[in-house]
Structure formats: structure tokens, C-alpha cells
Amino acid sequence: MAEGQQDSATGVRKSFFLVKEEVSSDWKDLAFHLDFRRSDTDNIESRNRDDKSRCMDLLEEWLKRNGERATIEVLMEALSEAKLQSTVDSLRNKYPDVFRKAIKKYYELKLTYFKPLVWNDNFKLTLSDIFTQLELVSIKDKQQQMSGRYIWQVQKTKINSLDDLLNHTVTGQSTASRCILIEGEAGKGKTTFLSKEAIDAVSKKTELGRLYDIVLLIRLREVREDETLEEMVWDQCVPETIEGIDVTSIRTILQKNESRVLFLLDGYDELRPGARANRQAIPKLLDGKLYPNSAIVITSRPSAGVQQYIRPDSSAHIMGFSVAQVVEYIRQYFRSEKNSERGEQLLVQHFDITPHCHLPLEFIIPRWESRIVNDLIHTPIFLFLVCVLWQENRDMVATGTMTGLYENLLTCLVRKYCVREGVDMPTDGLPTDVADTLLQFGKVALEALRRNETLLDLTQVEREKVNSELLLKLGVVSLEVSASKLHPRKQLNFSHKTMQEFLAGRYIAHALVNRDPADVLQLTSISNALQLSNLLRFTCGCDTQAAQAVLNVLCNLRSKEFPHVHAGQFKTPVKQSMRSPEETYEAFIFLCLDLLDERKERDVLLAVSKALPVIFVDINRHSKPLDNLMYYLKNILSSESQDKVILIVGINDARQGLEQSLASYLHDPRLEVRVGITSFISPEATARLVLALKNVPGLRALSLRFTSQTLSTLQQLVQGFSHMSLLEELDLSTNSNLGDDGIEILQVGLSRIPHLAVLRLGGFGVGMTGVGMSSLASYMRHLAGLRELDISHNNIGDNGLEHLATTLHTLTAMQVLVLAWTGISATGMRKLVPALCQLTRMIKLDISCNMRIGDLGLECLVDILPHLTALKELKIRGTGITGRVISALVRALPHLVELQVLDVRDNNMGDSDILSMVQTLCNCNTTLEELYIGYYDGVTGDGWGNVAQLISALPALTRLEMSGSWDPPTPLPDTAAMTLAEALPRLPALEWLNLQNISMEPAGFQAVVQAAEEHPTLEELK
């Protein structure tokens, strides 16, 4: 018997003892389904004395007759057909250990070594050669900053491996993480890192391996649409020849060991669009619909949008190499090439190292003038290319840009090809046939990128008449047989996805010469542009005209998606787990600066300035990109084409180096600066802040929200107001320790900032009472241009409101007034309303959560609403009103033609009241985007059903709340639920729907949930 047959026989024979013990007297049934005749079973019966012996004889005879065809799968199928399912289950339960051993062996074979140079088969690296540094990121609650902007507070901790993410002292979590998201830009080493974690885990070298018995590494780029999770595991994690392991047995093993299974999902950004759809296996796994008790680690580029399916328990960023790791890697690379001296020359040129001096790694620092060190080589793939090119020709690494590195690498590969093939290499450019083939292949690479594919089917490439043989000789791709057992094919593989993006970018730059940029780029949104950021970088790096064309397209997208960004206005995100508009715009900023970094020319600089009317930057979070920002500010402000630049600076660590952070590039008077501090600020830090701000002549906004201000720190700040004469926005919200004494200090400084237009003292308040309001109101007369005043959560009462009212009528520019949670009653409202009547520019009024206002107080307001025709937001939640006032409000609503937001929750309303109001809105308003109704004890399920019949007449709605009473929940009949389900498709813009405290029968509930799932824009159902 051949060796392969012996292995197969040994594998299946291991199951014979178990089958003999369990089948016993049923052995003839098994024989029938193994295709034995009656004469065969008679012979077996006659030569054995008991059923167990006969069963074993049967199995041996079956193995002898069928050889390689006698597999465990065939045996289990026969057992199942013989109605011996318990034996099948016993066999499957036996196989988890076989499964684990098969995974380990497969990983050791496939993952231990890899070849980073597709043109050099002799160059290999082991996973132990790879160093990566992770930075754990814990997202805390976000805090609102100036102009309504939100900034996430982020805590960062350096970690070394996934084990640290399981350590509660590191993560600060009380429970183990189900899902860990690891993000990193292209080339940071995500795939290599996950491979190393996988092989260390199955070898039980790490805590990860001790916690999880089954570790499954799945390359998401290999996953196809409609592929099940078990098929992916069989396809990618075990050898094809393993006995007893098939898709069915894998499902059984995973189900029985669910809590001990870890999925390592590599490259969400490379998952095909079809496999990302809601009902596909990977989204269902991420969403907890499959194997909810298993753990997941998933890697992705930051722009891929994985957060729409998960809110990870822990997040980490792969930061790439530290300086010490860079030095160690360079030395290791050149030792392997037996050219250590060459490596030391590279280090001496770019690091502060004396030749042949053995300085400890931790003391080595890069030379400040070395752009290579500061910008590129912290990324493993780019460091590797630097080493390759330095070995070839030192001049090839002088460029300092991604595009330059890849252009030089391509030239290097072509030169080597020409030498091998005896082809003349032109002094300028590439041989014609090579250049044509690369452009032709660039188009194919681009089309694959748009399909989110990084492995190219050789048949399809050749169908496009691309010379694949030449590409293989050049070494830009390698030929491999797909690792997939489900989808075997010959395919071309890039050494890294960035090579595919580079070749596609070269093609785009060439195509933009004669074609419409929008048609060539096919960018549908800013999020789409962020996903293709490397492609755009390579395109811009190839050609100045192409860079201008790309930035013009990006400018048009920005104008469409962020039309009011110059005012810092963004739409509130529906899901916290999704990237917020602020975060999207900030990522867009750094994309544009990266594009400029690839092509530092005046025309490109001006194109960037058009795309970026406002710049946001968090100094502490973005250390490296500030180099690009400072280059941009220096050059755009020195050009005569720019009148001003608006810069919003976030600082989440005001304890050290604050003045250096600001003074280095905020001194130009044409720079309109808005500064936000996002953490506690001590008296010493406040002093440094004030000193720094004195040198910022263009300061327009200052936010010290939630910074634990004290009387002494506020005193220092107010003293500095004399140097901030252009200040327009001041936010001191949620500093409750200030109190009335703090207001006394603040009011003195108001006269020093006469241009103040926005004053926020709300959030959770500043501890102000009516006494403080009295003092503040008298000084507010100096602020003729005040547009926004927020004093929410300050108990000023009617007395304080009366003092405000005496001043308010003089503030004719007022547009936003927030008085929520201020303890006012009907008495105060009667004092306030005459002043409000004169503020015809008012666009937002919020008097929510003042229960003592009641009908009498709100009737006064309703009477003047026809005069406030510019009003866009009206919030009267929890003001103690009844149906009597609702009737009056209904009569006033037709006058509010600009109304976009209406909040009347938590008041005393009944079915007829809510129906009348919604009916009026449907008849008179086409602009309403947000409607908050609910928490009414008097509204029944039938009442909500009537509302559901009308609500589809408000097509602009993006947010809708229809919550039931607090206790007990409001029962919604099936008919009403069905009506709501039918209405949802007729609300095409709806993004958020809140039905809290509503109880439904199963049929109605299912109808609403299905309608929500099928809605194209609805992101959240509560």
C-alpha cells in the first residue's frame, strides 16, 4: 500500500474501536449501507462468535475493499443512513483534538516563513523577525467643543501583544473582550502581526493560546459571497487531507466549543462588497448573530467602516516600528544580506549615530532633517523597501515620499529585468513594452480595487490581453495557486496591497490627462475617498495635473457633504459606533495634507486650500501629521492668494509643552484660531495657556468645557482677555465649581472681549443662581453681537430670568437661547416673552425640563411664535403643559415655516392632542427633520397607530421618537404596528427611530423590525 494510502487507512482505522463498541448488534444495518451483499454478511457472521467481532471484521473488510475511498466521511454517512446517529455524534465529538492538531500543523507549514520579495525566492523571513508596536486606544465619552464640534477623549497605552488586551489592568474593563479591533494604515504590518499571534496561540506560547482551544485565522480577502463561516474554516484553516473533518463536523465542533473559540479575521478592508452585506456570514459573526460566545480579533485599515457592524470592547492601533525597532530591523536585514557595513551607512545617514559606536538602542534618535525617518520607515513595508533600495542604490531613497519609493522600486525591478533579458534600459523612463504593459495592468489593478479584490484571476488578466509573463518576470506580482480549496484557481498576487494601489494610481494619473476626472476617479463620497486614500496619494504623487484634478473632485465632495463646515456645523451622528461627521472631516483634512506631501508644488497647495476652508487638529492625538500641517500653514500663509485660514486646535493634555505647541505656528494674524482644551487644567497649566494665547492674535474661540475650572484659574484666564480682543466664542460649560463668585470674576472680563458672539455656561452648569445671573446680565449689555447664550442647568429661577429679560431685548443679534433646567416658572416666562418677541432672528429656543412653566407660561410663548418666523428648533420637553396649550400651539405651527426640530416629549397629552399636532405638521411643514414625541401617560396604542398613519407625510424626517409611557409600557396593537411598518418605507431619509417603552405582539414586532432592517437609510432602532 502506498504511503498516502497507509496514512488514510490509519486515520479511518482509529475510529473502528468506537464504532464496534457502539454499533454492535446493528452491524448488519451498517453493512447494508456500506454496500455489502447478504452473502458477505453471512460469511462475516459465520467466522466470528459475537457481534462486536463481526462489526470489526466488517470494517476491516470495507477498508480492504475500498482503499483510499474508505474515508471517515463515507463511514459517517453510512452510519447516518443506518439510523445510527448517536455513533456519528460520538465520532464528531472525538474530533476537536484532531481538528486542533490539524490547525497547528497547517499554521506551522503556512505561516512560519514568508517571502516579502516576489522577485527573489531566496529571500525569506520568519515571523520572529517581525516587530510591531501596538497602541491601545480606549474611547471615553465625547465632549462638545466650540461651534458644536465633538471631540473624543482618548486614552492611549502602549502594548506589546494581544495578551495585553486581555489584561484587565491594561484595558480597565471588568469583563473579557468579545471583540478586539486592530487598525493600522497600509503596510503597518497587520497581516504579519495576526499571523504571528495565530501561530503563537496554537503553540500555547501566549495567554491567548491558553484561553482559547481553537484559534481560527481567516484571510477575509479569500472570502466569497454566500460562503458560510464553517466553509471558510475548512477552506483556510485545515489541510484538505485531514480525515474526519468536513464542514458539518466543523460546525459541530465550533458549536460545542463556542466559548473556547477565537476568530482572527484579517483585513476587513479587503472583504468583497458582496460578503459585507447584512445577512452574510462575516457581518453576522461581528454582530453576534453567529457564535456570540466566541471571541473575535479583526484587523482593518481605519477607513473601511467595520464599526457599522461592531462596537469593539477594545481597540488598538498598530503604530509600526519604534526608533529602536527600526535600527534593529535595518541591522538584521543587512546581516541576512551579508552586508552589515551597508546597513550601518544607512543608519549613520539618517540617525544620530557615530560610526562603529555601540550606542544602546533606546538612546538612538533620528536626525531631524531626515524625512525618510520621520515620515516613512516607521511603517514596516516602507522600511523594507528603503532597505531594498539602499542596497541597490543609495540615491533611490532620497525622495521621502510613498510614490517616490515605489517609482524607484519599479525602476529597480525593470533595470534588473533588462539586465537578465539583455534588453536596453532607456536613460529616461522605461522600455516601451514595459511601460505599456504596466499601464494596461494598472487599469486591471484599479478595476480590482473597486471590487475590493487584491488577488487577480490569471484567466481574467489574460482575457484583458495583459502580458502576465512580463509582469511575472518584472516581479511586480507572483503567480500562485489559490490557497482556497473551495475556489481553486491560478492567480496573480501583489507583494503588498500598496503595490496594487501604486500601479492603479499610475494608470489614473495617465488617464486624467485626456479624460474627465470625475469619470476616471468615480469617487462617490468622502468616505469612499478615505477608503482609497493610498490610491489617491499615488495618483497625486505621479503628476501635478493629476493632483490638481483629484483635489478639485475632493473639493466638490466636501462642498456637498460639509456645506457649513466654515461655521463648524456638523450633523449629529446617528450611531456612536459610526465615524462621526467631525471625525470624517478631520480624516479628510489629513488626506488632503498627505496628497500635498506627495506633490509639494504651488498649484497643488492652492488646490488643497480650496478643499479645506477649516482645519481641525488635535495636537496630542496627531503627532506625526503635524509636520504636513505646519508645511501647509507656512506656505499657504506666505502666499498672497489666501486672506485667512481657520484652524481649530484640540488639546487633551494641557499639562506640559502647551505654549510650544501653540506658539510654533499660531502667531500669524491671518490665522483664525479656535482652541479647545479637553481635560483637567491646573492653575500652572492655565498660566501657561494664557501666556501662549497672548501670542495668538487670531484667537476666535476658546473652549474650557469640563476642565474643572476654579476661581483662581478663571481669574488668570480673565486677566488674559485683554490679549484676546477678537474672541468670538467662549465655552465654560460644566464647570460647576465656579458658582456666583465665578460669574462675578467672569463679568469683569466681558468688557475686554467686545466681539463675543457665543457664550456657553451650560452643559451641566457652572453653579450660577439668580444672584449670578443678575450680575452677568448687567455686563451683557456690552455684547451687542451676542448670537448664542446657553445657561442650561443653572438654577437661576424666575428672579434670574427677570434680570436676563431686562437685557435680552437689547441683544437683537440673538439666534440661540438655551434655558433648559433653569428652574423657571410661568412667572418668569411672562417676563421673558416680551423680550423674546423682539428677537426676530431667533432660530433655536430651548426651555425644556422646567415643569413649573405649565400652561400659563407656555401660552405666553405660543402667542408670540407667529413673530418668530425664522425659528428652526423649538424644544419644550417636560414643561408641564396639557392639551389646552397644545391646541394653541397647533394654531401657531403653520407660521413656523422654517421649523426643522420639534421636541414636545414628557408632557400631559392625550390621543387627540398628539393627533392634532402631527396632523397640522403634516399639512403645513415640509422641512421638519427631527420630531420628538412620547412619554405621555395619556396616549394609547391606538393613538400611536393614528400617528403612524399620518407620519409618512413628513418625508424630510431623519429622527423620530414615539416613546410610550414610563410605567407601564404602552401596548401597541398589531394593526398599529403594521401601520407603522408600512409607513417606514415612505420616510426615505429616516436614520433613527426610538420606540422605547412600547410593547408589541410578536407579529407586529416582527413587521416593524423587518421594515427597519430593509430601510435603506435607517441606522438605529431603539
mmCIF file of C-alpha atoms in Angstrom, residues 199-316:
data_model
loop_
_atom_site.group_PDB
_atom_site.id
_atom_site.type_symbol
_atom_site.label_atom_id
_atom_site.label_comp_id
_atom_site.label_asym_id
_atom_site.label_seq_id
_atom_site.Cartn_x
_atom_site.Cartn_y
_atom_site.Cartn_z
ATOM 1 C CA ILE A 199 0.967 30.582 15.400
ATOM 2 C CA ASP A 200 1.998 31.613 18.928
ATOM 3 C CA ALA A 201 -1.528 30.883 20.184
ATOM 4 C CA VAL A 202 -1.806 27.378 18.694
ATOM 5 C CA SER A 203 1.679 26.664 20.070
ATOM 6 C CA LYS A 204 0.424 27.739 23.527
ATOM 7 C CA LYS A 205 3.167 30.352 23.830
ATOM 8 C CA THR A 206 0.776 33.135 24.790
ATOM 9 C CA GLU A 207 -2.083 33.772 27.182
ATOM 10 C CA LEU A 208 -4.288 33.914 24.105
ATOM 11 C CA GLY A 209 -3.473 30.289 23.334
ATOM 12 C CA ARG A 210 -4.164 29.227 26.912
ATOM 13 C CA LEU A 211 -7.553 30.937 26.955
ATOM 14 C CA TYR A 212 -8.769 29.582 23.602
ATOM 15 C CA ASP A 213 -8.539 25.959 22.445
ATOM 16 C CA ILE A 214 -9.417 26.706 18.830
ATOM 17 C CA VAL A 215 -7.780 29.667 17.054
ATOM 18 C CA LEU A 216 -9.000 30.288 13.502
ATOM 19 C CA LEU A 217 -7.140 32.677 11.211
ATOM 20 C CA ILE A 218 -9.319 33.743 8.267
ATOM 21 C CA ARG A 219 -7.999 35.936 5.460
ATOM 22 C CA LEU A 220 -11.051 37.975 4.549
ATOM 23 C CA ARG A 221 -9.802 38.681 1.036
ATOM 24 C CA GLU A 222 -10.336 34.960 0.271
ATOM 25 C CA VAL A 223 -13.969 35.025 1.423
ATOM 26 C CA ARG A 224 -16.686 34.908 -1.227
ATOM 27 C CA GLU A 225 -20.304 35.955 -1.149
ATOM 28 C CA ASP A 226 -22.673 33.405 0.498
ATOM 29 C CA GLU A 227 -19.769 31.414 1.941
ATOM 30 C CA THR A 228 -20.593 30.050 5.391
ATOM 31 C CA LEU A 229 -18.273 30.508 8.333
ATOM 32 C CA GLU A 230 -17.671 26.771 8.549
ATOM 33 C CA GLU A 231 -16.744 26.694 4.864
ATOM 34 C CA MET A 232 -14.220 29.472 5.466
ATOM 35 C CA VAL A 233 -12.634 27.475 8.291
ATOM 36 C CA TRP A 234 -12.425 24.277 6.229
ATOM 37 C CA ASP A 235 -11.112 26.305 3.300
ATOM 38 C CA GLN A 236 -8.386 28.239 5.114
ATOM 39 C CA CYS A 237 -7.505 26.599 8.425
ATOM 40 C CA VAL A 238 -7.005 22.855 7.932
ATOM 41 C CA PRO A 239 -5.252 20.603 5.389
ATOM 42 C CA GLU A 240 -7.502 19.186 2.713
ATOM 43 C CA THR A 241 -6.403 15.620 3.524
ATOM 44 C CA ILE A 242 -7.350 15.613 7.199
ATOM 45 C CA GLU A 243 -9.622 12.680 7.999
ATOM 46 C CA GLY A 244 -12.978 13.224 9.657
ATOM 47 C CA ILE A 245 -13.020 16.995 9.312
ATOM 48 C CA ASP A 246 -15.545 18.452 6.955
ATOM 49 C CA VAL A 247 -17.882 21.461 7.001
ATOM 50 C CA THR A 248 -20.524 19.596 9.018
ATOM 51 C CA SER A 249 -18.082 18.326 11.631
ATOM 52 C CA ILE A 250 -16.517 21.802 11.898
ATOM 53 C CA ARG A 251 -19.932 23.266 12.683
ATOM 54 C CA THR A 252 -20.454 20.673 15.405
ATOM 55 C CA ILE A 253 -17.000 21.286 16.889
ATOM 56 C CA LEU A 254 -17.452 25.068 16.924
ATOM 57 C CA GLN A 255 -20.904 24.850 18.447
ATOM 58 C CA LYS A 256 -19.800 22.515 21.234
ATOM 59 C CA ASN A 257 -16.674 24.595 21.997
ATOM 60 C CA GLU A 258 -18.086 28.043 21.249
ATOM 61 C CA SER A 259 -16.724 29.834 24.315
ATOM 62 C CA ARG A 260 -13.232 28.459 23.639
ATOM 63 C CA VAL A 261 -13.077 29.610 20.003
ATOM 64 C CA LEU A 262 -11.147 32.688 18.832
ATOM 65 C CA PHE A 263 -11.655 34.056 15.321
ATOM 66 C CA LEU A 264 -8.739 36.061 13.908
ATOM 67 C CA LEU A 265 -10.203 37.958 10.963
ATOM 68 C CA ASP A 266 -7.529 39.559 8.826
ATOM 69 C CA GLY A 267 -8.233 42.532 6.570
ATOM 70 C CA TYR A 268 -11.822 43.735 6.761
ATOM 71 C CA ASP A 269 -10.861 46.411 4.223
ATOM 72 C CA GLU A 270 -10.179 43.581 1.729
ATOM 73 C CA LEU A 271 -13.538 41.832 2.224
ATOM 74 C CA ARG A 272 -15.548 41.855 -1.003
ATOM 75 C CA PRO A 273 -18.667 44.071 -1.046
ATOM 76 C CA GLY A 274 -20.965 41.094 -1.595
ATOM 77 C CA ALA A 275 -19.563 39.382 1.503
ATOM 78 C CA ARG A 276 -20.137 42.540 3.582
ATOM 79 C CA ALA A 277 -23.921 42.572 3.146
ATOM 80 C CA ASN A 278 -26.016 42.347 6.308
ATOM 81 C CA ARG A 279 -27.003 38.698 6.005
ATOM 82 C CA GLN A 280 -23.576 37.419 5.042
ATOM 83 C CA ALA A 281 -21.561 35.305 7.455
ATOM 84 C CA ILE A 282 -18.877 37.807 8.483
ATOM 85 C CA PRO A 283 -21.297 40.664 9.382
ATOM 86 C CA LYS A 284 -23.459 38.148 11.282
ATOM 87 C CA LEU A 285 -20.416 36.945 13.226
ATOM 88 C CA LEU A 286 -19.412 40.524 14.065
ATOM 89 C CA ASP A 287 -22.965 41.388 15.060
ATOM 90 C CA GLY A 288 -23.201 38.415 17.445
ATOM 91 C CA LYS A 289 -25.802 36.527 15.420
ATOM 92 C CA LEU A 290 -23.305 33.705 14.869
ATOM 93 C CA TYR A 291 -21.202 32.235 17.685
ATOM 94 C CA PRO A 292 -21.998 35.063 20.146
ATOM 95 C CA ASN A 293 -19.896 33.430 22.879
ATOM 96 C CA SER A 294 -16.750 33.223 20.751
ATOM 97 C CA ALA A 295 -14.102 35.929 20.733
ATOM 98 C CA ILE A 296 -13.042 37.955 17.689
ATOM 99 C CA VAL A 297 -9.946 39.911 16.733
ATOM 100 C CA ILE A 298 -10.348 41.784 13.467
ATOM 101 C CA THR A 299 -7.842 43.936 11.599
ATOM 102 C CA SER A 300 -8.628 46.700 9.156
ATOM 103 C CA ARG A 301 -7.499 49.940 7.686
ATOM 104 C CA PRO A 302 -9.184 52.764 9.664
ATOM 105 C CA SER A 303 -11.326 53.929 6.742
ATOM 106 C CA ALA A 304 -13.021 50.582 5.991
ATOM 107 C CA GLY A 305 -16.174 51.101 8.077
ATOM 108 C CA VAL A 306 -16.047 47.949 10.211
ATOM 109 C CA GLN A 307 -17.584 49.964 13.082
ATOM 110 C CA GLN A 308 -21.006 49.844 11.440
ATOM 111 C CA TYR A 309 -21.220 46.173 12.431
ATOM 112 C CA ILE A 310 -19.423 46.189 15.775
ATOM 113 C CA ARG A 311 -18.653 48.399 18.713
ATOM 114 C CA PRO A 312 -15.418 46.752 19.859
ATOM 115 C CA ASP A 313 -14.730 46.164 23.538
ATOM 116 C CA SER A 314 -11.110 47.138 22.950
ATOM 117 C CA SER A 315 -9.382 48.954 20.131
ATOM 118 C CA ALA A 316 -5.743 49.058 19.224
#
